[in-house]
């Protein structure tokens, strides 16, 4: 199978994975794991008090999302660099 055909198939699969939940789960609420965890703790132990607090709280939800996205992008870049470095090293060792 050619790379172009394979890439198109993978792209279609990714688009389907993104679009199908949005189409078929109408009126669904997309809540974060923090909210679900907090609700579960309050349900199991209503007297629980938070003992850890953040050192810095972002000024808005948008800034928090930006920082989260930058963190994920940086991690992806590091992983991609390591994989590329390993592939290049392997390719160079085969040529010698």
Short mmCIF file of C-alpha atoms in Angstrom, two decimals, residues 6 8 11 16 23 30-31 43 48 51 53 55 59 61 64-65 72 76-77 85:
data_model
loop_
_atom_site.label_atom_id
_atom_site.label_comp_id
_atom_site.label_asym_id
_atom_site.label_seq_id
_atom_site.Cartn_x
_atom_site.Cartn_y
_atom_site.Cartn_z
CA UNK A 6 -2.29 4.84 3.97
CA UNK A 8 -5.60 9.18 3.66
CA UNK A 11 -6.84 10.72 8.29
CA UNK A 16 -14.43 9.71 12.20
CA UNK A 23 -22.90 13.65 16.18
CA UNK A 30 -18.27 16.86 28.46
CA UNK A 31 -17.01 17.17 32.02
CA UNK A 43 -20.38 11.72 47.65
CA UNK A 48 -13.33 15.78 53.43
CA UNK A 51 -5.16 19.58 52.02
CA UNK A 53 -3.54 23.90 47.18
CA UNK A 55 1.05 27.47 44.23
CA UNK A 59 -6.09 34.22 35.89
CA UNK A 61 -9.78 29.30 32.13
CA UNK A 64 -5.16 27.42 31.99
CA UNK A 65 -6.12 25.74 28.71
CA UNK A 72 1.17 18.67 25.83
CA UNK A 76 4.89 15.58 22.08
CA UNK A 77 7.91 17.42 20.66
CA UNK A 85 16.90 10.53 16.86
#
